[in-house]
C-alpha cells in the first residue's frame, strides 16, 4: 500500500481506534490523537487510519491538509508558535518574526538542522493584550521585542545543551 | 484572608502561576487560603491577585467598600486588588495576607484610574469572570448557578423561547440573528433526534471573549446550553472549541464532569425526565469553521467547507438532523435572562440592539482587555472612556471591528453608536467583538493587506471568487505596499471586492472584501500616497521607508556602521555618518542602535 513511506509503530493506534469505535464522525479526533502520539502524521499512519475508518486515503489526506493543526513532517523539540493575529500585527509581530528567522536561520514551517526548533506562524493565540506573543511548547511569552525573542530562544538552546 | 490568583490564559502567560507557586511555598502551614479564578478582563494589569476578607465582614476601608465588582462570588469583601505582581513580590504578599496588614503591598494596589475600567462596565455574559473559581461547581452554585435551569424545567419550551424573544438577544458571534428565532425554527423542525451546537471556534484574530468565558465561567455556558437544549428539544449537544485553547478545553471538561456528577447533565436531569449530554469536539484550526455549515462539516469529520443554504441547519444540520448553533457569548447570557427576565435584558441597549456586548479591546490602547457594555454607548466611550485612549501618547487613527470580516472605522466616526445597524452603516460590523485600536503608525493599506493575507490563506477553496479573488487582491495590495502600485489599482480592487461579495457562498467570502472597502472609503489618501508617490504616510511599509542620518545630531560614534548588516553606513569616527540608499535594506538596526536619535525614518 505504501512502499516507500515511514515504518511507524502502528500498534500505538489500537487504543485510539478502540476509543472511537462506532463513531463515524471521529476522523478529525483520531488524527489529533495520532498526532499526539507520533508528533506528526506519518504517511503510513494516514493509510492505517484510512483503512480502519473506512475512508479513502484521499479523504484522510484531504482532511489532514485542510486544517492548520495537522503536520505531515516531524517538528523540532521546541515548537515556536508565533502569533500574527491583528493585535500582534499592529504591535510589531513582523519584527519578531524577522528576529527569530535571523536567530534560527529557518522560517515559517521549517525546522532547524539540529532539530531543536520549528517555527510556525499562527493566526491568533488569544493573548492579545500581551501582544506581540509567541508560544514555545506549553509556555506563552508576551510583550516581545526582537531582542527579547532572540534572548528567549538562546536561553532554551543553552538549557538543552 | 484569602488570596485569589487570576489564572486565565493571559494571567498565566503573564506569570500568575509562578507567583502563586512562590506564595504556596511560603504557605506550607496553610495560614492563608489560596485560590484561583478566571479572567477579570483587565489583561493589561496581569498578573492580578485579589485579597479577600471573610464572608459577611465589612471592608475596613472606604476605598474598597464600593460593592459590585469589589465583592467576591460569596459576597466576601475584596480588601485589595494587587496588580502586575511579580515572583519577587510573593513574600510580602504572603506576609500581608497572613498578618492581615495590607500596608506592605500598598504600592501593588490597583490605581483609582484603573478601577474605572471595571466600574464603567455592565457585566452579564462576564458576570462571574474573575470573581469565582471556574474549577469549582459549588462556587458557581453559590452565585445562583443552575437556578435558571431548575426554573426552566418547570416551564414549557415555548415559554422559554418567548422569554428569550422578549429579551431581544441576538447572536453574539457576529451575525446578530435573533436567538429566539433560531431556537423556534429548530423546535418546530421535524426530526427524532435534534442537536445543539456551541460555536466556540473563536477564529477572529483579536477576539478572545469566548475563551475568557469558557476559562472563567464554564458552568454558565453549560447552563445556557442546557436551557437551549430544553427549549428546542435536543438531547445531544456539542461544544466545538478551537484547539488553540487548551486551558478552555481542560476547564470545560472538568465542569462537564462536575455537572454530570451533580445530576445536571446526562439522563433524566434533576429528575425532570429531560436528558441532555454535552460533548467537546476540538477544532483543528480553520477560520472558515466559524461559519455554521462549515462547522457542521467539521463536526462530521470532513474538510470544513460550507454548505449551500437553504436548507438551514435548523432543518438539516449535523448528520442531516435539525440542529441549532449559537455562540459562547450568546449562551452565557441565557441563564441571566431566565433569572432576571427578558425585559430586564431588553431594557438595556438601543431600539435594534438589546442587552450588552463584550469586546476585546486590543492594539495601541492604554488599557487593553475585555469590556462588556450596554449596546448604545459610542465607540469613543469604549476606547477613550474605558480603554483610556491611545498608549504611549500616540494619536488615534482607526479602530478595526469584526476582524477579517469587518472594517476600519476612522476618527470622525468615533461617536457612532454600538448597535448592529449603526456599525453596519459604517461598512464595518459588530462582529464577534474584536476591537483593535490603531494609531498614526499603522498603515491602513498594510492593514488591508494583512487581512487579505489571512482570508486568502483561510479560504476553503470551494468558490472560485473567494479562492482566486482574495489571492489576486492580496497580490495587488502587496505590490502597493512595496511602492509598485499602478494607477487604477484601487478601482481594480473595488471591482474584485464586488465580485467576491456577489460570488461567494458563505460569510467568509462575502465579507472578506470589507477591510479593503472600508480602508479605501476612509483612507483613500494613503492608497494614493503609496501608488503615486511611493510613500507610506504611516512609515510602516518597510520597502518605502527612507533612513537618513542627521549630520547635526550624529556624533560619529560608528555604532550604526558596525551594526548595519549590509555595510550601507560609512563615515569616519567622530564625524557624521551617511547611509548609502542603494545598499540599505531598511532593517531599522541603525535606528535601534543610535543613542543620539540621529537616524530619522521618512
Short mmCIF file of C-alpha atoms in Angstrom, two decimals, chain B residues 18-260:
data_model
loop_
_atom_site.label_atom_id
_atom_site.label_comp_id
_atom_site.label_asym_id
_atom_site.label_seq_id
_atom_site.Cartn_x
_atom_site.Cartn_y
_atom_site.Cartn_z
CA UNK B 18 4.79 31.37 39.19
CA UNK B 19 3.69 33.92 41.76
CA UNK B 20 1.14 31.51 43.21
CA UNK B 21 3.74 28.73 43.43
CA UNK B 22 6.05 31.10 45.31
CA UNK B 23 3.27 32.07 47.74
CA UNK B 24 2.23 28.45 48.29
CA UNK B 25 5.80 27.54 49.12
CA UNK B 26 5.76 30.10 51.93
CA UNK B 27 2.31 28.96 52.95
CA UNK B 28 3.25 25.40 53.89
CA UNK B 29 1.28 25.67 57.14
CA UNK B 30 -1.83 26.89 55.31
CA UNK B 31 -2.17 30.14 57.28
CA UNK B 32 -3.55 31.81 54.18
CA UNK B 33 -6.27 30.42 51.97
CA UNK B 34 -5.13 30.35 48.34
CA UNK B 35 -7.46 30.03 45.38
CA UNK B 36 -7.77 30.74 41.70
CA UNK B 37 -10.24 32.50 39.50
CA UNK B 38 -10.56 33.17 35.79
CA UNK B 39 -10.01 36.33 33.85
CA UNK B 40 -11.34 39.63 35.21
CA UNK B 41 -10.63 41.14 31.82
CA UNK B 42 -8.03 43.67 32.90
CA UNK B 43 -5.42 41.91 30.84
CA UNK B 44 -3.09 44.90 30.82
CA UNK B 45 -2.67 44.61 34.61
CA UNK B 46 -1.94 40.87 34.77
CA UNK B 47 -0.95 39.04 36.85
CA UNK B 48 -3.63 40.10 39.33
CA UNK B 49 -4.07 38.86 42.89
CA UNK B 50 -7.23 39.64 44.85
CA UNK B 51 -7.13 39.76 48.65
CA UNK B 52 -10.48 38.80 50.16
CA UNK B 53 -11.70 39.10 53.75
CA UNK B 54 -14.09 36.71 55.47
CA UNK B 55 -17.62 36.46 54.04
CA UNK B 56 -20.05 38.64 55.93
CA UNK B 57 -17.46 41.06 57.22
CA UNK B 58 -17.25 44.63 56.09
CA UNK B 59 -14.33 46.07 54.24
CA UNK B 60 -12.17 48.11 56.59
CA UNK B 61 -11.53 51.00 54.28
CA UNK B 62 -13.93 53.16 52.36
CA UNK B 63 -11.88 52.79 49.23
CA UNK B 64 -12.85 49.17 48.80
CA UNK B 65 -16.44 49.49 50.02
CA UNK B 66 -17.99 50.03 46.63
CA UNK B 67 -19.78 46.71 46.33
CA UNK B 68 -20.42 45.28 42.90
CA UNK B 69 -17.16 44.30 41.36
CA UNK B 70 -15.44 44.75 44.71
CA UNK B 71 -17.04 41.64 46.15
CA UNK B 72 -16.20 38.04 45.51
CA UNK B 73 -18.55 35.28 44.43
CA UNK B 74 -19.64 34.55 48.01
CA UNK B 75 -20.13 38.19 48.90
CA UNK B 76 -16.85 38.32 50.73
CA UNK B 77 -15.31 41.78 50.65
CA UNK B 78 -12.45 42.42 48.32
CA UNK B 79 -9.90 44.14 50.53
CA UNK B 80 -7.31 44.81 47.88
CA UNK B 81 -6.65 44.08 44.25
CA UNK B 82 -2.94 43.74 43.59
CA UNK B 83 -1.82 44.20 40.02
CA UNK B 84 1.24 43.42 37.90
CA UNK B 85 2.58 41.26 40.72
CA UNK B 86 5.92 39.57 40.20
CA UNK B 87 7.53 36.50 41.73
CA UNK B 88 9.73 38.77 43.85
CA UNK B 89 6.60 40.25 45.45
CA UNK B 90 5.40 36.84 46.67
CA UNK B 91 6.91 37.13 50.14
CA UNK B 92 5.37 40.47 51.03
CA UNK B 93 2.01 39.45 49.54
CA UNK B 94 2.04 36.34 51.68
CA UNK B 95 3.07 38.29 54.79
CA UNK B 96 0.36 40.87 54.23
CA UNK B 97 -2.31 38.19 53.88
CA UNK B 98 -1.02 36.18 56.84
CA UNK B 99 -0.83 39.19 59.14
CA UNK B 100 -3.90 40.99 57.85
CA UNK B 101 -1.91 44.19 57.49
CA UNK B 102 -2.01 45.30 53.89
CA UNK B 103 0.20 48.38 54.14
CA UNK B 104 3.20 46.37 52.90
CA UNK B 105 1.61 45.87 49.50
CA UNK B 106 0.07 49.31 49.11
CA UNK B 107 2.23 50.05 46.07
CA UNK B 108 0.85 47.00 44.23
CA UNK B 109 -2.77 48.05 44.66
CA UNK B 110 -4.78 48.95 41.62
CA UNK B 111 -4.98 52.69 41.00
CA UNK B 112 -8.22 54.66 41.08
CA UNK B 113 -7.87 55.27 37.33
CA UNK B 114 -7.57 51.58 36.58
CA UNK B 115 -10.56 50.78 38.77
CA UNK B 116 -12.65 52.83 36.37
CA UNK B 117 -12.01 50.19 33.72
CA UNK B 118 -14.38 47.84 35.55
CA UNK B 119 -16.67 50.39 37.13
CA UNK B 120 -17.78 51.74 33.76
CA UNK B 121 -18.85 48.30 32.55
CA UNK B 122 -22.13 46.38 32.83
CA UNK B 123 -21.37 42.70 33.10
CA UNK B 124 -23.85 39.99 32.20
CA UNK B 125 -22.04 37.50 29.97
CA UNK B 126 -18.91 38.10 32.04
CA UNK B 127 -20.81 38.39 35.34
CA UNK B 128 -18.73 35.78 37.16
CA UNK B 129 -15.47 36.06 35.27
CA UNK B 130 -12.60 36.78 37.59
CA UNK B 131 -14.80 36.52 40.67
CA UNK B 132 -15.43 32.79 41.11
CA UNK B 133 -13.32 29.65 40.92
CA UNK B 134 -14.04 28.20 37.46
CA UNK B 135 -12.98 24.73 38.55
CA UNK B 136 -15.45 24.51 41.44
CA UNK B 137 -19.11 23.86 40.72
CA UNK B 138 -20.02 24.92 44.26
CA UNK B 139 -18.61 28.37 43.55
CA UNK B 140 -20.95 28.68 40.57
CA UNK B 141 -23.93 27.42 42.54
CA UNK B 142 -23.19 29.97 45.28
CA UNK B 143 -23.85 32.77 42.77
CA UNK B 144 -27.28 31.45 41.73
CA UNK B 145 -25.71 28.92 39.39
CA UNK B 146 -28.01 26.25 37.94
CA UNK B 147 -31.05 28.05 39.37
CA UNK B 148 -32.13 29.09 35.88
CA UNK B 149 -32.21 25.52 34.56
CA UNK B 150 -34.25 24.48 37.62
CA UNK B 151 -36.72 27.24 36.78
CA UNK B 152 -36.74 26.33 33.09
CA UNK B 153 -37.57 22.70 33.85
CA UNK B 154 -40.87 23.92 35.33
CA UNK B 155 -41.65 25.99 32.21
CA UNK B 156 -42.82 24.86 28.78
CA UNK B 157 -40.22 25.05 26.00
CA UNK B 158 -42.46 27.59 24.25
CA UNK B 159 -42.39 29.85 27.31
CA UNK B 160 -38.61 29.64 27.41
CA UNK B 161 -38.39 30.72 23.77
CA UNK B 162 -40.91 33.51 24.46
CA UNK B 163 -38.75 34.82 27.30
CA UNK B 164 -35.70 34.87 25.03
CA UNK B 165 -37.79 36.68 22.42
CA UNK B 166 -38.70 39.36 24.96
CA UNK B 167 -35.02 39.80 25.79
CA UNK B 168 -34.14 40.64 22.19
CA UNK B 169 -30.97 38.52 22.50
CA UNK B 170 -29.23 38.25 19.13
CA UNK B 171 -26.36 36.04 18.01
CA UNK B 172 -23.16 37.34 19.55
CA UNK B 173 -20.90 35.51 17.14
CA UNK B 174 -21.22 38.38 14.71
CA UNK B 175 -24.27 37.93 12.54
CA UNK B 176 -26.70 39.29 15.12
CA UNK B 177 -29.54 36.98 14.15
CA UNK B 178 -32.37 36.80 16.74
CA UNK B 179 -31.66 33.86 19.03
CA UNK B 180 -35.30 33.01 19.72
CA UNK B 181 -35.98 32.69 16.00
CA UNK B 182 -33.30 30.05 15.56
CA UNK B 183 -34.47 28.17 18.63
CA UNK B 184 -38.03 28.28 17.43
CA UNK B 185 -37.10 27.04 13.97
CA UNK B 186 -35.17 24.12 15.45
CA UNK B 187 -38.02 23.37 17.86
CA UNK B 188 -40.53 23.29 15.01
CA UNK B 189 -38.36 21.26 12.66
CA UNK B 190 -39.37 17.63 12.23
CA UNK B 191 -36.91 15.02 13.44
CA UNK B 192 -36.50 12.43 16.19
CA UNK B 193 -33.00 13.46 17.11
CA UNK B 194 -32.10 17.14 17.38
CA UNK B 195 -28.70 18.59 18.12
CA UNK B 196 -27.48 21.69 19.89
CA UNK B 197 -24.06 23.04 18.96
CA UNK B 198 -22.00 25.69 20.66
CA UNK B 199 -19.68 27.55 18.34
CA UNK B 200 -16.52 28.15 20.35
CA UNK B 201 -14.28 28.26 17.29
CA UNK B 202 -13.27 31.81 18.00
CA UNK B 203 -11.13 32.35 14.94
CA UNK B 204 -11.26 36.11 14.57
CA UNK B 205 -7.70 37.18 15.29
CA UNK B 206 -8.02 39.80 18.00
CA UNK B 207 -11.06 38.42 19.80
CA UNK B 208 -10.86 36.30 22.93
CA UNK B 209 -14.11 36.80 24.86
CA UNK B 210 -15.33 33.26 24.23
CA UNK B 211 -12.07 31.84 25.53
CA UNK B 212 -12.39 34.00 28.63
CA UNK B 213 -15.97 32.85 29.30
CA UNK B 214 -15.07 29.16 28.98
CA UNK B 215 -11.93 29.51 31.06
CA UNK B 216 -13.54 31.69 33.72
CA UNK B 217 -17.15 30.57 33.92
CA UNK B 218 -17.65 27.24 32.12
CA UNK B 219 -20.77 26.33 34.10
CA UNK B 220 -22.55 29.40 32.80
CA UNK B 221 -22.00 28.11 29.26
CA UNK B 222 -23.21 24.64 30.26
CA UNK B 223 -26.33 26.07 31.91
CA UNK B 224 -27.10 28.27 28.91
CA UNK B 225 -26.73 25.27 26.61
CA UNK B 226 -28.98 23.09 28.79
CA UNK B 227 -31.69 25.76 28.66
CA UNK B 228 -31.40 25.99 24.88
CA UNK B 229 -31.42 22.20 24.51
CA UNK B 230 -34.58 22.01 26.62
CA UNK B 231 -36.21 24.75 24.54
CA UNK B 232 -35.54 23.15 21.17
CA UNK B 233 -35.84 19.54 22.30
CA UNK B 234 -32.24 18.48 21.74
CA UNK B 235 -30.78 15.63 23.72
CA UNK B 236 -27.28 15.75 22.32
CA UNK B 237 -25.02 18.75 22.29
CA UNK B 238 -21.50 19.62 21.19
CA UNK B 239 -19.09 22.37 22.06
CA UNK B 240 -16.79 22.94 19.10
CA UNK B 241 -13.70 24.56 20.67
CA UNK B 242 -10.57 25.84 18.99
CA UNK B 243 -7.63 23.53 19.55
CA UNK B 244 -5.56 26.65 20.29
CA UNK B 245 -7.43 27.00 23.59
CA UNK B 246 -6.09 24.08 25.65
CA UNK B 247 -6.92 25.62 29.03
CA UNK B 248 -10.51 26.28 27.96
CA UNK B 249 -10.87 22.63 26.97
CA UNK B 250 -9.43 21.39 30.27
CA UNK B 251 -11.71 23.62 32.37
CA UNK B 252 -14.77 22.75 30.31
CA UNK B 253 -14.01 19.03 30.66
CA UNK B 254 -13.79 19.44 34.45
CA UNK B 255 -17.01 21.44 34.53
CA UNK B 256 -18.88 18.87 32.43
CA UNK B 257 -17.70 16.07 34.72
CA UNK B 258 -18.80 18.00 37.81
CA UNK B 259 -22.19 18.84 36.30
CA UNK B 260 -22.71 15.22 35.37
#
